[in-house]
Tab-separated table of C-alpha atoms and ligand atoms in Angstrom:
chain	number	residue	atom	x	y	z
A	1	MET	CA	150.428	91.046	105.444
A	2	MET	CA	147.542	93.384	104.708
A	3	ARG	CA	145.271	94.179	107.633
A	4	SER	CA	142.206	92.750	105.911
A	5	THR	CA	144.049	89.486	105.274
A	6	VAL	CA	145.056	89.258	108.904
A	7	ILE	CA	141.464	89.848	110.016
A	8	LYS	CA	140.178	87.267	107.552
A	9	LEU	CA	142.654	84.656	108.765
A	10	TYR	CA	141.810	85.391	112.357
A	11	LEU	CA	138.082	85.144	111.718
A	12	SER	CA	138.440	81.819	109.945
A	13	LEU	CA	140.529	80.359	112.731
A	14	LEU	CA	138.301	81.769	115.425
A	15	LEU	CA	135.063	80.410	114.053
A	16	THR	CA	136.472	77.097	112.967
A	17	ALA	CA	137.909	76.555	116.409
A	18	CYS	CA	135.171	78.132	118.420
A	19	LEU	CA	131.758	77.456	116.990
A	20	PRO	CA	131.366	73.794	117.879
A	21	ALA	CA	132.782	74.305	121.354
A	22	CYS	CA	131.508	77.744	122.289
A	23	GLY	CA	127.892	77.039	122.949
A	24	ALA	CA	126.372	77.579	119.501
A	25	ALA	CA	123.968	74.800	120.361
A	26	ASN	CA	124.485	71.599	118.424
A	27	VAL	CA	125.714	73.318	115.303
A	28	ASP	CA	127.310	71.100	112.708
A	29	THR	CA	129.282	73.721	110.808
A	30	GLY	CA	130.184	71.250	108.054
A	31	THR	CA	126.522	70.753	107.169
A	32	LEU	CA	125.646	74.392	107.668
A	33	PHE	CA	128.431	75.915	105.595
A	34	SER	CA	129.809	73.108	103.431
A	35	GLY	CA	133.404	74.233	103.261
A	36	THR	CA	132.854	77.998	103.259
A	37	ALA	CA	134.521	79.636	106.253
A	38	PRO	CA	131.664	80.533	108.631
A	39	ALA	CA	132.899	84.110	109.016
A	40	ASP	CA	132.789	84.524	105.235
A	41	TYR	CA	129.395	82.883	104.859
A	42	LEU	CA	127.748	84.920	107.602
A	43	ARG	CA	128.990	88.166	106.019
A	44	GLY	CA	128.018	87.269	102.459
A	45	LYS	CA	131.565	86.760	101.229
A	46	TYR	CA	130.869	83.833	98.901
A	47	SER	CA	129.086	83.222	95.622
A	48	PRO	CA	125.636	81.601	95.944
A	49	ALA	CA	125.751	80.686	92.243
A	50	GLU	CA	128.753	78.449	92.940
A	51	HIS	CA	127.835	77.213	96.393
A	52	PRO	CA	126.825	73.529	96.701
A	53	LEU	CA	124.075	74.244	99.247
A	54	PHE	CA	122.257	76.759	97.029
A	55	VAL	CA	119.830	76.442	94.137
A	56	ARG	CA	118.671	78.973	91.621
A	57	LEU	CA	114.899	79.428	91.872
A	58	SER	CA	113.246	78.082	88.778
A	59	PRO	CA	110.252	80.048	87.487
A	60	GLN	CA	108.255	76.813	87.275
A	61	GLU	CA	108.659	76.327	91.021
A	62	VAL	CA	108.622	79.914	92.303
A	63	PRO	CA	108.036	82.996	90.141
A	64	THR	CA	110.856	85.550	90.135
A	65	ASP	CA	111.459	88.971	88.636
A	66	GLY	CA	113.582	87.384	85.917
A	67	ARG	CA	116.950	88.003	87.526
A	68	PRO	CA	118.836	84.986	88.911
A	69	GLN	CA	117.569	84.372	92.457
A	70	TYR	CA	119.324	81.924	94.791
A	71	LEU	CA	118.309	80.347	98.093
A	72	ARG	CA	119.480	77.484	100.233
A	73	LYS	CA	118.019	74.254	98.819
A	74	GLU	CA	115.875	73.516	101.837
A	75	ALA	CA	114.435	77.043	101.898
A	76	ALA	CA	113.750	76.915	98.154
A	77	GLU	CA	111.878	73.615	98.468
A	78	LYS	CA	109.709	74.893	101.281
A	79	LEU	CA	109.061	78.126	99.415
A	80	SER	CA	108.009	76.148	96.358
A	81	ALA	CA	105.536	74.135	98.463
A	82	LEU	CA	104.227	77.361	99.989
A	83	TYR	CA	103.771	78.930	96.574
A	84	ARG	CA	101.864	75.897	95.224
A	85	GLU	CA	99.391	76.170	98.068
A	86	PHE	CA	99.036	79.934	97.713
A	87	GLN	CA	98.431	79.558	93.994
A	88	LYS	CA	95.761	76.913	94.588
A	89	GLU	CA	93.844	79.264	96.872
A	90	HIS	CA	94.521	82.452	94.914
A	91	PRO	CA	95.153	81.577	91.273
A	92	GLY	CA	96.526	84.480	89.286
A	93	VAL	CA	97.408	86.659	92.268
A	94	ARG	CA	100.938	88.005	91.922
A	95	PHE	CA	103.582	86.170	93.925
A	96	GLN	CA	107.113	87.021	92.885
A	97	VAL	CA	110.537	86.845	94.506
A	98	VAL	CA	112.250	90.139	93.664
A	99	SER	CA	115.352	89.750	95.847
A	100	SER	CA	116.902	86.808	97.675
A	101	THR	CA	120.503	85.987	98.532
A	102	ARG	CA	122.757	89.026	98.327
A	103	THR	CA	126.522	89.024	98.727
A	104	TRP	CA	128.677	91.480	100.644
A	105	ASP	CA	129.386	93.259	97.355
A	106	ASP	CA	125.680	93.466	96.481
A	107	GLN	CA	124.939	94.964	99.898
A	108	LYS	CA	127.899	97.311	99.714
A	109	TRP	CA	126.594	98.594	96.382
A	110	ILE	CA	123.189	99.335	97.909
A	111	TRP	CA	124.592	100.862	101.110
A	112	GLU	CA	127.180	103.050	99.432
A	113	GLY	CA	124.711	104.083	96.727
A	114	LYS	CA	122.478	105.466	99.447
A	115	TRP	CA	125.412	106.900	101.422
A	116	LYS	CA	126.900	108.704	98.427
A	117	GLY	CA	123.624	109.768	96.835
A	118	SER	CA	123.547	107.674	93.649
A	119	ILE	CA	120.524	105.805	95.079
A	120	LEU	CA	117.804	108.132	96.348
A	121	VAL	CA	116.231	107.654	99.776
A	122	ASP	CA	112.756	109.170	100.090
A	123	GLY	CA	113.555	111.098	96.931
A	124	GLN	CA	116.706	112.645	98.439
A	125	ARG	CA	120.433	112.415	97.891
A	126	LEU	CA	121.445	111.814	101.496
A	127	ASN	CA	125.017	113.009	100.896
A	128	GLU	CA	123.480	116.438	100.272
A	129	THR	CA	120.595	116.467	102.747
A	130	ILE	CA	122.158	114.762	105.805
A	131	GLN	CA	125.737	115.830	106.531
A	132	GLU	CA	126.036	114.291	109.986
A	133	PRO	CA	127.351	110.736	109.394
A	134	LEU	CA	125.488	109.016	112.221
A	135	ASP	CA	122.185	110.615	111.195
A	136	ARG	CA	122.761	109.617	107.575
A	137	ALA	CA	123.493	106.031	108.632
A	138	LYS	CA	120.334	105.869	110.725
A	139	LYS	CA	118.269	107.123	107.801
A	140	ILE	CA	119.652	104.383	105.531
A	141	LEU	CA	119.203	101.827	108.299
A	142	GLN	CA	115.461	102.351	108.287
A	143	TYR	CA	115.297	99.830	105.453
A	144	SER	CA	118.841	98.845	104.399
A	145	SER	CA	121.639	96.959	106.106
A	146	MET	CA	125.327	97.630	106.175
A	147	PRO	CA	127.331	95.063	104.222
A	148	GLY	CA	128.106	92.047	106.390
A	149	THR	CA	124.983	92.529	108.505
A	150	SER	CA	122.117	91.635	106.160
A	151	ARG	CA	119.922	88.568	106.588
A	152	HIS	CA	120.026	88.385	102.797
A	153	HIS	CA	123.594	87.061	103.150
A	154	TRP	CA	122.351	83.816	104.656
A	155	GLY	CA	120.430	82.195	101.787
A	156	THR	CA	117.302	82.062	103.914
A	157	ASP	CA	115.624	85.414	103.309
A	158	PHE	CA	113.824	86.937	100.350
A	159	ASP	CA	111.612	89.862	99.359
A	160	LEU	CA	108.246	89.571	97.624
A	161	ASN	CA	106.471	91.740	95.040
A	162	GLU	CA	106.908	95.367	96.187
A	163	LEU	CA	109.242	97.014	98.691
A	164	TYR	CA	106.819	99.457	100.337
A	165	ASN	CA	104.337	98.645	103.090
A	166	GLU	CA	101.302	100.451	101.637
A	167	TYR	CA	101.232	97.983	98.729
A	168	TYR	CA	100.071	95.352	101.228
A	169	ASP	CA	97.100	97.425	102.423
A	170	HIS	CA	94.771	96.563	99.559
A	171	GLY	CA	94.283	94.526	96.386
A	172	GLU	CA	96.735	91.759	95.503
A	173	GLY	CA	99.223	92.946	98.095
A	174	ALA	CA	96.679	92.537	100.907
A	175	VAL	CA	95.634	89.089	99.647
A	176	LEU	CA	99.275	87.992	99.639
A	177	TYR	CA	100.219	89.511	102.989
A	178	ASP	CA	97.129	88.229	104.806
A	179	TRP	CA	97.718	84.756	103.425
A	180	MET	CA	101.409	84.826	104.415
A	181	LYS	CA	100.576	85.976	107.954
A	182	LYS	CA	98.175	83.055	108.361
A	183	ASN	CA	100.097	80.335	106.538
A	184	ALA	CA	103.815	81.043	106.077
A	185	HIS	CA	104.719	79.574	109.473
A	186	ARG	CA	103.392	76.155	108.392
A	187	PHE	CA	106.275	76.030	105.896
A	188	GLY	CA	108.892	77.408	108.296
A	189	PHE	CA	108.748	81.063	107.221
A	190	CYS	CA	108.384	84.159	109.383
A	191	GLN	CA	108.424	87.931	108.954
A	192	PRO	CA	111.473	89.280	110.823
A	193	TYR	CA	110.618	92.976	110.546
A	194	THR	CA	107.120	93.323	111.921
A	195	ALA	CA	105.446	96.521	113.108
A	196	GLY	CA	105.688	97.505	116.764
A	197	ARG	CA	109.278	96.514	117.600
A	198	ASN	CA	111.052	99.152	119.676
A	199	ALA	CA	114.289	99.340	117.629
A	200	GLY	CA	115.977	98.101	114.470
A	201	TYR	CA	114.719	98.276	110.900
A	202	GLN	CA	111.242	99.533	110.068
A	203	GLU	CA	108.387	97.174	109.300
A	204	GLU	CA	108.932	95.246	106.045
A	205	ARG	CA	105.873	93.315	104.947
A	206	TRP	CA	107.720	92.002	101.907
A	207	HIS	CA	110.657	90.365	103.704
A	208	TRP	CA	110.351	86.711	104.779
A	209	SER	CA	112.791	84.265	106.300
A	210	TYR	CA	113.211	80.502	106.477
A	211	MET	CA	113.512	80.194	110.220
A	212	PRO	CA	114.880	76.656	110.737
A	213	LEU	CA	118.117	77.874	109.153
A	214	SER	CA	118.077	81.616	109.820
A	215	ALA	CA	117.588	81.108	113.570
A	216	GLN	CA	120.913	79.274	113.564
A	217	PHE	CA	122.622	81.890	111.430
A	218	ILE	CA	121.524	84.802	113.603
A	219	SER	CA	122.930	83.185	116.711
A	220	LEU	CA	126.210	82.432	114.932
A	221	TRP	CA	126.358	85.957	113.500
A	222	LYS	CA	125.915	87.441	116.977
A	223	LYS	CA	128.670	85.246	118.304
A	224	LEU	CA	130.950	86.329	115.470
A	225	TYR	CA	130.201	89.990	116.129
A	226	GLN	CA	130.769	89.692	119.857
A	227	GLU	CA	134.002	87.744	119.488
A	228	MET	CA	135.350	90.295	117.040
A	229	LYS	CA	134.217	93.363	118.984
A	230	GLY	CA	133.363	95.119	115.761
A	231	ALA	CA	136.675	94.503	114.010
A	232	ILE	CA	134.867	93.146	110.971
A	233	PHE	CA	133.504	96.630	110.419
A	234	GLY	CA	136.854	98.340	110.070
A	235	ALA	CA	136.784	101.905	108.801
A	236	ASP	CA	138.131	100.875	105.415
A	237	GLU	CA	135.447	98.255	104.699
A	238	PHE	CA	132.687	100.524	103.398
A	239	ALA	CA	131.647	104.162	103.446
A	240	GLY	CA	130.387	105.210	106.853
A	241	ALA	CA	131.581	102.058	108.622
A	242	ALA	CA	133.478	104.012	111.238
A	243	HIS	CA	130.309	105.898	112.182
A	244	ALA	CA	127.690	103.169	111.875
A	245	GLY	CA	129.451	99.877	112.684
A	246	HIS	CA	128.523	100.002	116.365
A	247	LEU	CA	124.817	99.868	115.431
A	248	ALA	CA	125.064	96.521	113.643
A	249	LEU	CA	124.213	94.245	116.543
A	250	LEU	CA	121.125	96.222	117.536
A	251	TYR	CA	119.731	96.097	114.004
A	252	VAL	CA	120.495	92.420	113.473
A	253	GLU	CA	119.013	91.227	116.743
A	254	THR	CA	115.862	93.378	116.954
A	255	ILE	CA	113.479	91.107	115.092
A	256	ASN	CA	110.082	89.532	115.519
A	257	GLN	CA	110.286	87.003	118.380
A	258	GLU	CA	108.649	84.369	116.193
A	259	CYS	CA	111.782	84.352	114.012
A	260	LYS	CA	114.092	83.396	116.876
B	1	LIG	ZN1	114.674	92.022	102.408
């Protein structure tokens, strides 16, 4: 049997057997995952387009960038309610979901693009400018997750409008960000990557999370990681995994306290 198959089997058995009994407080894994093995779900190894707990955002409910965007039903409903209220107060101000649920493969494409230089980071091909693998990983980790470790795998998190913080300093960006800071929590949303944390990803004013679900997923993800002692980040899983895998837990868990 291939090593990856063995790991997959082990993960499925482990989480199926362990989650309800191992202190992941009152988690009903049937309701949370609806038939997808928890270890697959938490690492983005499923298709949101085919998953019964997901919906595609409809432009009438929540504006998108035109690409198919999927969220968990409950998160999508709350986001739609949030958007209606925002629109009432600020008609015509841009509010657009530009990224939402991403699979392992989506995240691997982003990560490896940055690792191998086909996606520029700060205008640089990191494969040419940073030779030391750990340093290169840390540069990518300022704003991007390794596959299997992104909150975008969970169906609860999405990015708005523009993916750079300065956009939110003035104009429409400031109107949106100020409104979200004051109001998003009333609909269950929080900003995981705030300024002033002492580790983890940099501030991301565009990234928001539906906490009633994501707070459960982060605790289950941490359990999965600890039980597996990093085995899910085997050296053959993605470029740089052998050098960066040990950083995963730190980056996943260092978030705004209000998102926990
Ligand atoms: Zn994001």
